JSON list of C-alpha atoms in Angstrom, two decimals:
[
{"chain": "A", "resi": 6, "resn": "UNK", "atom": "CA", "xyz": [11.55, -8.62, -10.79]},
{"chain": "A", "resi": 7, "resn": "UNK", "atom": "CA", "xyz": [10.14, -5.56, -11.32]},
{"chain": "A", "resi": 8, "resn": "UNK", "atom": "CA", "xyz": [11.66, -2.13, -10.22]},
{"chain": "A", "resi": 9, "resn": "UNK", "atom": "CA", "xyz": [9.62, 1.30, -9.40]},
{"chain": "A", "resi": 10, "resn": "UNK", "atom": "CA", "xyz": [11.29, 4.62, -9.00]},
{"chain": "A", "resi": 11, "resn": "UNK", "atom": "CA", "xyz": [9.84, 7.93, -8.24]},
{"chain": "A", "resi": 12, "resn": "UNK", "atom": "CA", "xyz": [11.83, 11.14, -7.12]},
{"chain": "A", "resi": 13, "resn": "UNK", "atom": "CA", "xyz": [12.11, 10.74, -3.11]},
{"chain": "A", "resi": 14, "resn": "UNK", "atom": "CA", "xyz": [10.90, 14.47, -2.11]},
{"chain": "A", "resi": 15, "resn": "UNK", "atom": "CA", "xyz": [9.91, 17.54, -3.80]},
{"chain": "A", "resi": 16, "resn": "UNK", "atom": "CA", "xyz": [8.83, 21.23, -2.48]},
{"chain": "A", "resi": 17, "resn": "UNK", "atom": "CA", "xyz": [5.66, 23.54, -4.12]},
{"chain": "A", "resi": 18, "resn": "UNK", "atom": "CA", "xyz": [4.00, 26.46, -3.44]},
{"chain": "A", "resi": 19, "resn": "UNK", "atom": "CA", "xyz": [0.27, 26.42, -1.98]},
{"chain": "A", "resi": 20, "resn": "UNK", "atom": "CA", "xyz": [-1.96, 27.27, -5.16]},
{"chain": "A", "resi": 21, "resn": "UNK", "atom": "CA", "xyz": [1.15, 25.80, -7.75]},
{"chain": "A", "resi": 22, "resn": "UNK", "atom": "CA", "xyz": [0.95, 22.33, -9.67]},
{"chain": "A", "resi": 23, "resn": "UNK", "atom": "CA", "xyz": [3.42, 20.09, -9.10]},
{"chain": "A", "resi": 24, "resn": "UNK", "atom": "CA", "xyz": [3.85, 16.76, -11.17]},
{"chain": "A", "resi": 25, "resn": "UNK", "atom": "CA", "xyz": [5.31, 13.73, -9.08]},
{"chain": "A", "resi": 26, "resn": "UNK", "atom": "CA", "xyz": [6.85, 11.24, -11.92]},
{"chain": "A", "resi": 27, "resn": "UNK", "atom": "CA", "xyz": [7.04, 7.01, -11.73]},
{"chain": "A", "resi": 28, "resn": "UNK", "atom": "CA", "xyz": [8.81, 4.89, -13.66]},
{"chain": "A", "resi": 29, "resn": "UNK", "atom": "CA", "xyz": [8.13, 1.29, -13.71]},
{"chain": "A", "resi": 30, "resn": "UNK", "atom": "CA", "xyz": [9.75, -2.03, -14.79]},
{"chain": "A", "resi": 31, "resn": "UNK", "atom": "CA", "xyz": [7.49, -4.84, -14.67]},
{"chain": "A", "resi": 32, "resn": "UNK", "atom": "CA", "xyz": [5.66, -8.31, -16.18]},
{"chain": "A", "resi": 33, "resn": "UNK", "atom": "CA", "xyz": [2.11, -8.90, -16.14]},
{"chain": "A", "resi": 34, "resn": "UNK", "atom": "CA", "xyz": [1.07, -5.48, -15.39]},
{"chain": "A", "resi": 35, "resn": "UNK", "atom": "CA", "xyz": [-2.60, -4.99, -14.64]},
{"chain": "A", "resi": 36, "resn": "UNK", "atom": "CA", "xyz": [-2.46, -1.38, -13.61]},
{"chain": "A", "resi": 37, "resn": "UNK", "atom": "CA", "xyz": [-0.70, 1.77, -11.90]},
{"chain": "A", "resi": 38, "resn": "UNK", "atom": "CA", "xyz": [-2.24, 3.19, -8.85]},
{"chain": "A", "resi": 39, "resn": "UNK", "atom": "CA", "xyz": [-1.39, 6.50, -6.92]},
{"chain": "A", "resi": 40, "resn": "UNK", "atom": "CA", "xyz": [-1.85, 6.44, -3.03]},
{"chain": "A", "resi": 41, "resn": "UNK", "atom": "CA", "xyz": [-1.34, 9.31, -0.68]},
{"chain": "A", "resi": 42, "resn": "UNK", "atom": "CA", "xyz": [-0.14, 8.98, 2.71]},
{"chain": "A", "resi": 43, "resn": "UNK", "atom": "CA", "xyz": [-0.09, 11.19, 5.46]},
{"chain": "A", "resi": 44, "resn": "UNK", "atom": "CA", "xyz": [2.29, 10.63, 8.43]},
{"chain": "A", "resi": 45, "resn": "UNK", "atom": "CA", "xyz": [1.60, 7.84, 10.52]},
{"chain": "A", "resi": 46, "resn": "UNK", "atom": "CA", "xyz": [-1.51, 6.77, 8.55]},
{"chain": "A", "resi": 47, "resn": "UNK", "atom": "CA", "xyz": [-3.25, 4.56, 5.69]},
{"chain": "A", "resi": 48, "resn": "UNK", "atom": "CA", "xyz": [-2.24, 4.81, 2.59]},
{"chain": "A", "resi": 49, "resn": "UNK", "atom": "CA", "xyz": [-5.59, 6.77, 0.83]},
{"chain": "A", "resi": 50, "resn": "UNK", "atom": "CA", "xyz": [-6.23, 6.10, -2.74]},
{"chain": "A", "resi": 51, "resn": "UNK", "atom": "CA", "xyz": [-6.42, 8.34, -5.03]},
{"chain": "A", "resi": 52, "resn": "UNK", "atom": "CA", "xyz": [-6.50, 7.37, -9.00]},
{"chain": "A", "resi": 53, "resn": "UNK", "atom": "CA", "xyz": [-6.15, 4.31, -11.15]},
{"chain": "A", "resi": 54, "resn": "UNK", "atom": "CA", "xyz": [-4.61, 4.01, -14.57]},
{"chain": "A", "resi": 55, "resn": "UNK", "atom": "CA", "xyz": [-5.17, 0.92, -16.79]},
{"chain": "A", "resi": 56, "resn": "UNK", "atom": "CA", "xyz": [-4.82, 2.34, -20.32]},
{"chain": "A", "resi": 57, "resn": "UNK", "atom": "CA", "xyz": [-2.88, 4.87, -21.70]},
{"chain": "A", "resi": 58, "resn": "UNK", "atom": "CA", "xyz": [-4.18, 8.45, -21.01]},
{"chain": "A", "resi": 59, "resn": "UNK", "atom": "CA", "xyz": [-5.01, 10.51, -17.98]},
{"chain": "A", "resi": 60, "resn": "UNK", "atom": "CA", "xyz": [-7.27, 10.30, -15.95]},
{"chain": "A", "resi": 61, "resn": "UNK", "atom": "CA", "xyz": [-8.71, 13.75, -13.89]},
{"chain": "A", "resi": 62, "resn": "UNK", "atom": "CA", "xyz": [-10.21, 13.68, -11.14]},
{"chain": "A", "resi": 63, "resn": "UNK", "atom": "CA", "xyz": [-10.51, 17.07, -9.34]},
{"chain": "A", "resi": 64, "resn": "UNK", "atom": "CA", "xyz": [-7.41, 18.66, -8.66]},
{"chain": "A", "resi": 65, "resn": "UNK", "atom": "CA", "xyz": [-5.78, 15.50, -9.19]},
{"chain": "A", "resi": 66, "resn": "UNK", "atom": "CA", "xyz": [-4.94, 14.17, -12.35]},
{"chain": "A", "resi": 67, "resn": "UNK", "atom": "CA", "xyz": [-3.09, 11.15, -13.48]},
{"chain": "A", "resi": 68, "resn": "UNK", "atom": "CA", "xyz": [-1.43, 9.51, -16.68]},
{"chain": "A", "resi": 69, "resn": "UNK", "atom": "CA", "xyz": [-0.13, 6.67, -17.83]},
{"chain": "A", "resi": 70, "resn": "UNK", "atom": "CA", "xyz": [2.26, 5.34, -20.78]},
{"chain": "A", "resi": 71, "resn": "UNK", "atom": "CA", "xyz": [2.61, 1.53, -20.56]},
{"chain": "A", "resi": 72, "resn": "UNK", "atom": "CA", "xyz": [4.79, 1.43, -23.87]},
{"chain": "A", "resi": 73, "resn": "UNK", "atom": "CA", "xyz": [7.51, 3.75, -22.01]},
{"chain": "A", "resi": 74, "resn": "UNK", "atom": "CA", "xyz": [6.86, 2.53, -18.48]},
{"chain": "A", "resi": 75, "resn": "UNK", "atom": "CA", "xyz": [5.75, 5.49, -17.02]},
{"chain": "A", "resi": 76, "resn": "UNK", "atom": "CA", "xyz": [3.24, 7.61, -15.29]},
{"chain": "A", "resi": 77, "resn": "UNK", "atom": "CA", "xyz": [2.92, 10.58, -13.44]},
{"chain": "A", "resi": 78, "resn": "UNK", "atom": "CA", "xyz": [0.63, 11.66, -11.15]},
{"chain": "A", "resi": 79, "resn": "UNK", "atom": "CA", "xyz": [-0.34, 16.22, -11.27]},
{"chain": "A", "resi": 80, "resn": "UNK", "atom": "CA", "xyz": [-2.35, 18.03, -8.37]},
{"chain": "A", "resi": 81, "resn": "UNK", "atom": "CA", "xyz": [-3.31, 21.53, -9.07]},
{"chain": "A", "resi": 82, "resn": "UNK", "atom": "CA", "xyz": [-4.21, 24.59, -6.63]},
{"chain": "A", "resi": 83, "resn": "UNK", "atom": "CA", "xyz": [-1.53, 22.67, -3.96]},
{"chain": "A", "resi": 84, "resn": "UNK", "atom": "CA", "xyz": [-3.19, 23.16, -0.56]},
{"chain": "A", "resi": 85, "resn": "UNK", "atom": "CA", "xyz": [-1.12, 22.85, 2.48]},
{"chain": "A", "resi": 86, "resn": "UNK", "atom": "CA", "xyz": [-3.12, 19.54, 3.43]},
{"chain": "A", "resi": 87, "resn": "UNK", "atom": "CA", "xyz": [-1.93, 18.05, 0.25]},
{"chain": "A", "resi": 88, "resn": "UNK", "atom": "CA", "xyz": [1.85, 17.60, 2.15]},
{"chain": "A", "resi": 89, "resn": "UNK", "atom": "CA", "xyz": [2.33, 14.06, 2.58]},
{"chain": "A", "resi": 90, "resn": "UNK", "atom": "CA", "xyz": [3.92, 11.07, 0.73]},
{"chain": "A", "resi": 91, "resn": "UNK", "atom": "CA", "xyz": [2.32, 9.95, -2.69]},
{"chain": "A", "resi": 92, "resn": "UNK", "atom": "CA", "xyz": [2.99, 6.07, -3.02]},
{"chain": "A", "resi": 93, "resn": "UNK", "atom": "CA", "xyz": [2.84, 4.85, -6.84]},
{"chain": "A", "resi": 94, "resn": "UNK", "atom": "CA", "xyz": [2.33, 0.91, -7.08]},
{"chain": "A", "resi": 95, "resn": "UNK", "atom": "CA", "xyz": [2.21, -1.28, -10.02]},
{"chain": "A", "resi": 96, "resn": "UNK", "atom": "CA", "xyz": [-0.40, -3.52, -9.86]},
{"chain": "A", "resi": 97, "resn": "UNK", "atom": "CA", "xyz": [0.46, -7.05, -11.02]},
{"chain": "A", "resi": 98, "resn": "UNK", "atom": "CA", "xyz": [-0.34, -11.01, -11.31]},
{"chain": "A", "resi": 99, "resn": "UNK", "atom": "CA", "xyz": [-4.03, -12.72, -10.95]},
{"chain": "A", "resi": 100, "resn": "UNK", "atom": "CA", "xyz": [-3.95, -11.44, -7.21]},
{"chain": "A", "resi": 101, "resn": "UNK", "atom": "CA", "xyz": [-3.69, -8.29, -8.32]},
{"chain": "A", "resi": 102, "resn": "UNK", "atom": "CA", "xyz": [-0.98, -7.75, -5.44]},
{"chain": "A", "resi": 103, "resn": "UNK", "atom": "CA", "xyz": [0.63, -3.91, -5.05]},
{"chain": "A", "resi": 104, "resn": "UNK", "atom": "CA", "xyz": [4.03, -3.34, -5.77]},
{"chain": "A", "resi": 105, "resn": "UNK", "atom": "CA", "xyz": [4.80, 0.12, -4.49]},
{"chain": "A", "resi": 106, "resn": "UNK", "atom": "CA", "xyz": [7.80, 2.64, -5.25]},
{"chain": "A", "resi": 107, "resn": "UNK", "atom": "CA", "xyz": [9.36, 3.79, -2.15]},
{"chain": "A", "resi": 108, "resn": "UNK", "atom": "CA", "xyz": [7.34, 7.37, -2.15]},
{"chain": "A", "resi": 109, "resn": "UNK", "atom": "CA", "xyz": [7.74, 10.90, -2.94]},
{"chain": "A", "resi": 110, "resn": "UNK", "atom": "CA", "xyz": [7.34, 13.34, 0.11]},
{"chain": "A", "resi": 111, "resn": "UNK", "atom": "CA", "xyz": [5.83, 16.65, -1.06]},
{"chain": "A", "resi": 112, "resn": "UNK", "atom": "CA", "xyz": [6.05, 19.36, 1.09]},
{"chain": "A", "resi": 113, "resn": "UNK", "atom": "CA", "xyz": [3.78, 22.42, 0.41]},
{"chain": "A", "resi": 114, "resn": "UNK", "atom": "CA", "xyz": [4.93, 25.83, 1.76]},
{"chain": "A", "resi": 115, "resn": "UNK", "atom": "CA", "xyz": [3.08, 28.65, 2.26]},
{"chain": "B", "resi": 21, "resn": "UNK", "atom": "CA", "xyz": [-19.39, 1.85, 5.99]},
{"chain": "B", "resi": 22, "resn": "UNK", "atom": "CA", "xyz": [-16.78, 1.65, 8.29]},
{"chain": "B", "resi": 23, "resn": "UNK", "atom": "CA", "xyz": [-13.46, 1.22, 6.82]},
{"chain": "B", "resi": 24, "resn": "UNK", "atom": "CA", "xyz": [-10.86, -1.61, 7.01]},
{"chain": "B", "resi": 25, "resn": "UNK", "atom": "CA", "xyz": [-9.89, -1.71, 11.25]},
{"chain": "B", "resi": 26, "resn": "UNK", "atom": "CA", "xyz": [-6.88, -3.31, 12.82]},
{"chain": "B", "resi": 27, "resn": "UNK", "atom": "CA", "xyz": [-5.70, -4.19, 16.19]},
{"chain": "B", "resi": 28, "resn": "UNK", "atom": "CA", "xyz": [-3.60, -3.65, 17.81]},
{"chain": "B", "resi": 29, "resn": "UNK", "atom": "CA", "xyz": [-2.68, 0.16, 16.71]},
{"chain": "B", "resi": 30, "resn": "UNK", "atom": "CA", "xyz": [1.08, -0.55, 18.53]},
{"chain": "B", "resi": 31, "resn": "UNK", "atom": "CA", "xyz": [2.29, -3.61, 19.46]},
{"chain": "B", "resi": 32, "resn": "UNK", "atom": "CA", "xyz": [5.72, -4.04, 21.93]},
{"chain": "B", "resi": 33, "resn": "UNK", "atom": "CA", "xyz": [7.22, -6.78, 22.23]},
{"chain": "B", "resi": 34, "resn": "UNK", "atom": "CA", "xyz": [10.54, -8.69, 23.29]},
{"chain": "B", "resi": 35, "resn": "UNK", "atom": "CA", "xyz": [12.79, -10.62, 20.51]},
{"chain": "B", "resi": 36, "resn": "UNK", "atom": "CA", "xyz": [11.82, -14.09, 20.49]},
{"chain": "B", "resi": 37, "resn": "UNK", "atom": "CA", "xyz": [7.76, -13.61, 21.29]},
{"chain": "B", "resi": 38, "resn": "UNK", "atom": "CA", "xyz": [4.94, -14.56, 19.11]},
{"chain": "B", "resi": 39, "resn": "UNK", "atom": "CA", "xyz": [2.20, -12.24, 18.42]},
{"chain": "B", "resi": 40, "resn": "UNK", "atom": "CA", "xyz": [-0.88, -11.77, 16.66]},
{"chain": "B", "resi": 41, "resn": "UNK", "atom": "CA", "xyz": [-2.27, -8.98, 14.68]},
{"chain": "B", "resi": 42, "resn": "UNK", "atom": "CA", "xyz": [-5.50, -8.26, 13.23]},
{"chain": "B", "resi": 43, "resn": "UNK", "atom": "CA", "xyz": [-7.46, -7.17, 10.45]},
{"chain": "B", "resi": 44, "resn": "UNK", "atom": "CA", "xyz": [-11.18, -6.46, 9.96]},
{"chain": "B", "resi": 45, "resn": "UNK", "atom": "CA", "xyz": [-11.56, -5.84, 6.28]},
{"chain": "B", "resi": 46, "resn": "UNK", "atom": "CA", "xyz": [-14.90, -3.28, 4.81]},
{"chain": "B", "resi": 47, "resn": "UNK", "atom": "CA", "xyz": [-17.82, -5.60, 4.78]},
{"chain": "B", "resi": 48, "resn": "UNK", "atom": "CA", "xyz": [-18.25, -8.05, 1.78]},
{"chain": "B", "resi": 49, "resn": "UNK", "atom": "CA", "xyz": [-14.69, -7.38, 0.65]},
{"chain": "B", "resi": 50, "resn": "UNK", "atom": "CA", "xyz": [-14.06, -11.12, -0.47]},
{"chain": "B", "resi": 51, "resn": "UNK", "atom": "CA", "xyz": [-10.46, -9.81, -1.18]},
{"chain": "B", "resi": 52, "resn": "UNK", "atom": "CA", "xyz": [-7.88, -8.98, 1.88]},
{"chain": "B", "resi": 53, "resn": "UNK", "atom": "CA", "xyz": [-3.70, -8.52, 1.65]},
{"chain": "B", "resi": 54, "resn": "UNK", "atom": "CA", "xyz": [-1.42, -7.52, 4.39]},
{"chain": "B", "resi": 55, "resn": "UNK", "atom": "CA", "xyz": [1.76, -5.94, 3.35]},
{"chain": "B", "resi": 56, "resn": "UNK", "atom": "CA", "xyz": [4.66, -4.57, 5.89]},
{"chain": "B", "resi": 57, "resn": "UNK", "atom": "CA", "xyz": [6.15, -0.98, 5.55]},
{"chain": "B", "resi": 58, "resn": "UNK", "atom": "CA", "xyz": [9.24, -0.04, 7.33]},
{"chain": "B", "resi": 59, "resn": "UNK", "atom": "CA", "xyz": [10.55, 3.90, 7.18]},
{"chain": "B", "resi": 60, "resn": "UNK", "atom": "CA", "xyz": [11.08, 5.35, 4.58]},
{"chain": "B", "resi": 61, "resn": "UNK", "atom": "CA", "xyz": [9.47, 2.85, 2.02]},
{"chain": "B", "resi": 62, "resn": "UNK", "atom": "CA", "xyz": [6.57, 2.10, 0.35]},
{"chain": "B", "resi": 63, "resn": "UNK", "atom": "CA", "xyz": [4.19, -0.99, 1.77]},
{"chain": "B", "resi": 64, "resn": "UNK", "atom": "CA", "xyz": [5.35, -4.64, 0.50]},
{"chain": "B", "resi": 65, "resn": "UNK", "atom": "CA", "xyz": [3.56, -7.43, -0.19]},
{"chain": "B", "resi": 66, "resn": "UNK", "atom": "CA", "xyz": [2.68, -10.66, 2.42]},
{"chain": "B", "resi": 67, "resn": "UNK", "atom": "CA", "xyz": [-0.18, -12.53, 1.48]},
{"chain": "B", "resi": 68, "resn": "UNK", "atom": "CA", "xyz": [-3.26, -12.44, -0.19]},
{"chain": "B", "resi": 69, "resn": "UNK", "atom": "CA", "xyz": [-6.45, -14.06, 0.82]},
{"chain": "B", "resi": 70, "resn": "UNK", "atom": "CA", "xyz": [-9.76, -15.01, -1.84]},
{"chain": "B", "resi": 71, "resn": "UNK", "atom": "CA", "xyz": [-11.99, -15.50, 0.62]},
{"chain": "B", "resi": 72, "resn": "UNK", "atom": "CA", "xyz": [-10.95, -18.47, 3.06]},
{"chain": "B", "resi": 73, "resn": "UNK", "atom": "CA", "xyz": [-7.91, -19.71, 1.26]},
{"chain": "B", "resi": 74, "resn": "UNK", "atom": "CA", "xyz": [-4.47, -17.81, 0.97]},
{"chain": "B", "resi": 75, "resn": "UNK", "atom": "CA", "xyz": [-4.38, -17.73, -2.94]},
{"chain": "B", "resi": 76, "resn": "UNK", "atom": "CA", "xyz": [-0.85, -15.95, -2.52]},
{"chain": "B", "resi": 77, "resn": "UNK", "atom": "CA", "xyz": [1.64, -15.70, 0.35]},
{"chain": "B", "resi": 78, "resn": "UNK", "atom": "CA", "xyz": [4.80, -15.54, -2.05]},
{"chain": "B", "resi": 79, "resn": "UNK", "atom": "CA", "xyz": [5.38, -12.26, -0.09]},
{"chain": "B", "resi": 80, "resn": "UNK", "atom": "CA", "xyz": [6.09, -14.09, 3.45]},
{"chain": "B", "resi": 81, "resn": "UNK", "atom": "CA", "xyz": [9.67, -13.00, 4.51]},
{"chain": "B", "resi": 82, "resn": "UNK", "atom": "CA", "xyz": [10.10, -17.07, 6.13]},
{"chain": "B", "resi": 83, "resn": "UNK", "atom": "CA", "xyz": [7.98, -19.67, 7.50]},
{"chain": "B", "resi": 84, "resn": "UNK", "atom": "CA", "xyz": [7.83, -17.27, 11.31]},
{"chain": "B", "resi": 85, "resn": "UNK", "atom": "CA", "xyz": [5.36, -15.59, 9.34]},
{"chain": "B", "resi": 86, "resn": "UNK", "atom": "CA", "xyz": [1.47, -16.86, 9.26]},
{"chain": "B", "resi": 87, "resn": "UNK", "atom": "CA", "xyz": [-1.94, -15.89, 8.37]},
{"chain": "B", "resi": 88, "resn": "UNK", "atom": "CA", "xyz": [-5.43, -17.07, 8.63]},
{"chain": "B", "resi": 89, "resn": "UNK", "atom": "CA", "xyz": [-8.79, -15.97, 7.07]},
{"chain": "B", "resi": 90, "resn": "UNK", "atom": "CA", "xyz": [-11.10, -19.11, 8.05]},
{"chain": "B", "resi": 91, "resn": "UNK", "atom": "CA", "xyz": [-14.62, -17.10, 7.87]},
{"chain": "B", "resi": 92, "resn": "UNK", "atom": "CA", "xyz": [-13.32, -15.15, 5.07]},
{"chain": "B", "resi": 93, "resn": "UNK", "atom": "CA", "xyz": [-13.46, -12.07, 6.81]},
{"chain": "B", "resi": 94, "resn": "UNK", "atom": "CA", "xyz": [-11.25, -11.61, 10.01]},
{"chain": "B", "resi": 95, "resn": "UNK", "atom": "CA", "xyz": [-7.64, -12.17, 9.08]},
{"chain": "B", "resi": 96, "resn": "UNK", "atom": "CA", "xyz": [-4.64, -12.74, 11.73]},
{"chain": "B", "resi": 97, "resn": "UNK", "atom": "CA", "xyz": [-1.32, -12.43, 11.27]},
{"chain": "B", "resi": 98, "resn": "UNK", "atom": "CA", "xyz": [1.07, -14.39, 13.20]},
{"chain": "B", "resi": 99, "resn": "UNK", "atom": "CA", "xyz": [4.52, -14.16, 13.85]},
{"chain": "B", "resi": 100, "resn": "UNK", "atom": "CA", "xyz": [6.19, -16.39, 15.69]},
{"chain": "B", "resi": 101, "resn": "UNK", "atom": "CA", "xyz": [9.94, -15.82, 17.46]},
{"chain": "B", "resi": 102, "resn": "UNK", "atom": "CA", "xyz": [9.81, -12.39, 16.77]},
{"chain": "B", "resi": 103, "resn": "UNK", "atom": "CA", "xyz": [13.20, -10.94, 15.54]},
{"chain": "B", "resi": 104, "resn": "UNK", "atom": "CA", "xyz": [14.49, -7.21, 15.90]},
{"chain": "B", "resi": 105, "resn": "UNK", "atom": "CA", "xyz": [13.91, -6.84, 11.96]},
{"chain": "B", "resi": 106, "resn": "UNK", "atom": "CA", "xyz": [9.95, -7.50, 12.22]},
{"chain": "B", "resi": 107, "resn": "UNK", "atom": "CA", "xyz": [9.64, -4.14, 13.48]},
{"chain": "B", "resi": 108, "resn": "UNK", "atom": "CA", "xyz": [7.66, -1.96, 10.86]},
{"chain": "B", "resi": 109, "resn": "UNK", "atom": "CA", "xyz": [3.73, -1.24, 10.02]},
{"chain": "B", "resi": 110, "resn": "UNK", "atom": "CA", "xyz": [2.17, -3.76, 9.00]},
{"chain": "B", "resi": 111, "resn": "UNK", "atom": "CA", "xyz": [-1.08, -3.09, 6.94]},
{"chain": "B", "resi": 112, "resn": "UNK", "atom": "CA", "xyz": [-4.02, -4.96, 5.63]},
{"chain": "B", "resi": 113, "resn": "UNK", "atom": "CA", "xyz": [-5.80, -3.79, 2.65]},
{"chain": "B", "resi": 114, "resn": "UNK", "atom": "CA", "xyz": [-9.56, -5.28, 1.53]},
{"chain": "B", "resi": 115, "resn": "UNK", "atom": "CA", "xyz": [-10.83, -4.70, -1.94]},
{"chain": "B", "resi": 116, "resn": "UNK", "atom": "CA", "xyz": [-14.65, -6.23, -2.97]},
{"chain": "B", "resi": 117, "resn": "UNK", "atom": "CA", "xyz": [-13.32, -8.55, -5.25]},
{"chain": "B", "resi": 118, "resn": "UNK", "atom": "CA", "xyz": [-9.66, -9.16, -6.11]},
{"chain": "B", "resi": 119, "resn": "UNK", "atom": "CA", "xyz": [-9.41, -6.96, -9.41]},
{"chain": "B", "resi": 120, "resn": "UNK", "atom": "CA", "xyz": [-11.05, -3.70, -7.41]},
{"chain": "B", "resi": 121, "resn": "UNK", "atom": "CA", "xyz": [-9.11, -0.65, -5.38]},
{"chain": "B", "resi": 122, "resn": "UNK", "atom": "CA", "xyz": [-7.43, -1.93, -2.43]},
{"chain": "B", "resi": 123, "resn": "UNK", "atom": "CA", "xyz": [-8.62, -0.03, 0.67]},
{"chain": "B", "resi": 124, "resn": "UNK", "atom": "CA", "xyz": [-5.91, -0.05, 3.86]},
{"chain": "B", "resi": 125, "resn": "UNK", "atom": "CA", "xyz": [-6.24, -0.38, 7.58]},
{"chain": "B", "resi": 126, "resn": "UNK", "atom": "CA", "xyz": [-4.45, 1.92, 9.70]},
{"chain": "B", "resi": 127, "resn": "UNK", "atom": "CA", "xyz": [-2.14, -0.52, 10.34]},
{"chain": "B", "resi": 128, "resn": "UNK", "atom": "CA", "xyz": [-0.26, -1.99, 13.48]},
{"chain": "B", "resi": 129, "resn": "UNK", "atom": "CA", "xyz": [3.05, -0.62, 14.16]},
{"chain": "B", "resi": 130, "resn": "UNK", "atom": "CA", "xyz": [5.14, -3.58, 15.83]},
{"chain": "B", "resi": 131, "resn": "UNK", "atom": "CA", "xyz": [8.34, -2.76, 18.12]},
{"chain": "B", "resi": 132, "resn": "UNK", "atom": "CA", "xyz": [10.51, -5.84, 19.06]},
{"chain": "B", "resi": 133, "resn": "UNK", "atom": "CA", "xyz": [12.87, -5.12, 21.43]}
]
């Protein structure tokens, strides 16, 4: 089995950085993705982490640790559009199916 | 291109009905998965599809569940003596070959009443 935690909600300021964490438990890892989701839409993706390090990408940034199980995914300059849940998912197997944590809702106040 | 489409948006129905949902994945995705997301929780997995052959349905909750893919583009999901506890979104995701970025649908949120 393979378990996937991630705080459930957190609050920033617009123009802060906030750092959403992951942890994962899993076998045959192929790689950790971050989605966002807005209410009542598609997940979006946003980064992909395969090997250790992070990865930047704008205002978002992500890293990965696959000896400690764990990633974490940053945004900088927190707009107010940026409120909405942000799914991590292990990606595992030769389908490469997603196994995703159960979100974190960030809300951004003004 | 356009993006990965599904119909029905919303789908009502009474317990014990079958219904069909659908997925039109990006164009020349050879990959597609539908997963199911209830409140509160992140999308789980269904089924995955290389092309025309389900190379994974380990995800399936029982054997009410179904899909098809037999172009290997347009994927239906069927569900047959629908039960209260089928309610949720259920998305489908398309990715150009199985070890790329998944891409999701908007997804179909099913009601059984």
């Amino acid at each position: 089995g393979q378990n996937i935690d991630q705080p459930t909600e957190m609050t920033a300021t617009e123009g802060a950085i906030v750092q959403i964490n992951c942890t994962y438990q899993t076998s045959g890892f192929n790689g950790l993705f971050w989605y966002q989701q807005h209410a009542g839409e598609a997940p979006t993706f946003l980064s992909y982490n395969v090997l250790d390090g992070l990865e930047e990408k704008g205002r978002f940034s992500s890293f990965l640790s696959r000896s400690k199980g764990y990633s974490y995914l940053l945004l900088k300059e927190l707009q107010m559009k940026d409120s909405a849940s942000y799914l991590c998912a292990v990606s595992k197997g030769s389908a490469r199916q997603l196994t995703f944590g159960s979100g974190t809702q960030l809300t951004v106040l003004p | 291109g356009a993006g990965v489409s599904q119909t029905p948006s919303n789908k009502v129905t009474e317990k014990g009905k079958y219904v069909e949902l659908r997925c039109d994945p990006i164009s020349g995705h050879t990959a597609l998965y539908w997963y199911r997301q209830s409140l509160g929780q992140g999308p789980e997995f269904l089924i995955y599809f290389q092309g025309t052959g389900a190379a994974d349905d380990s995800g399936l909750p029982n054997d009410r569940f179904f899909a098809v893919r037999p172009e290997g583009s347009v994927s239906t999901l069927k569900i047959q003596r629908t039960e209260r506890g089928d309610s949720a979104v259920y998305l489908c995701a398309s990715s150009l070959h199985v070890q790329e970025t998944q891409y999701f649908g908007p997804g179909t949120r099913l009601l059984v009443l």
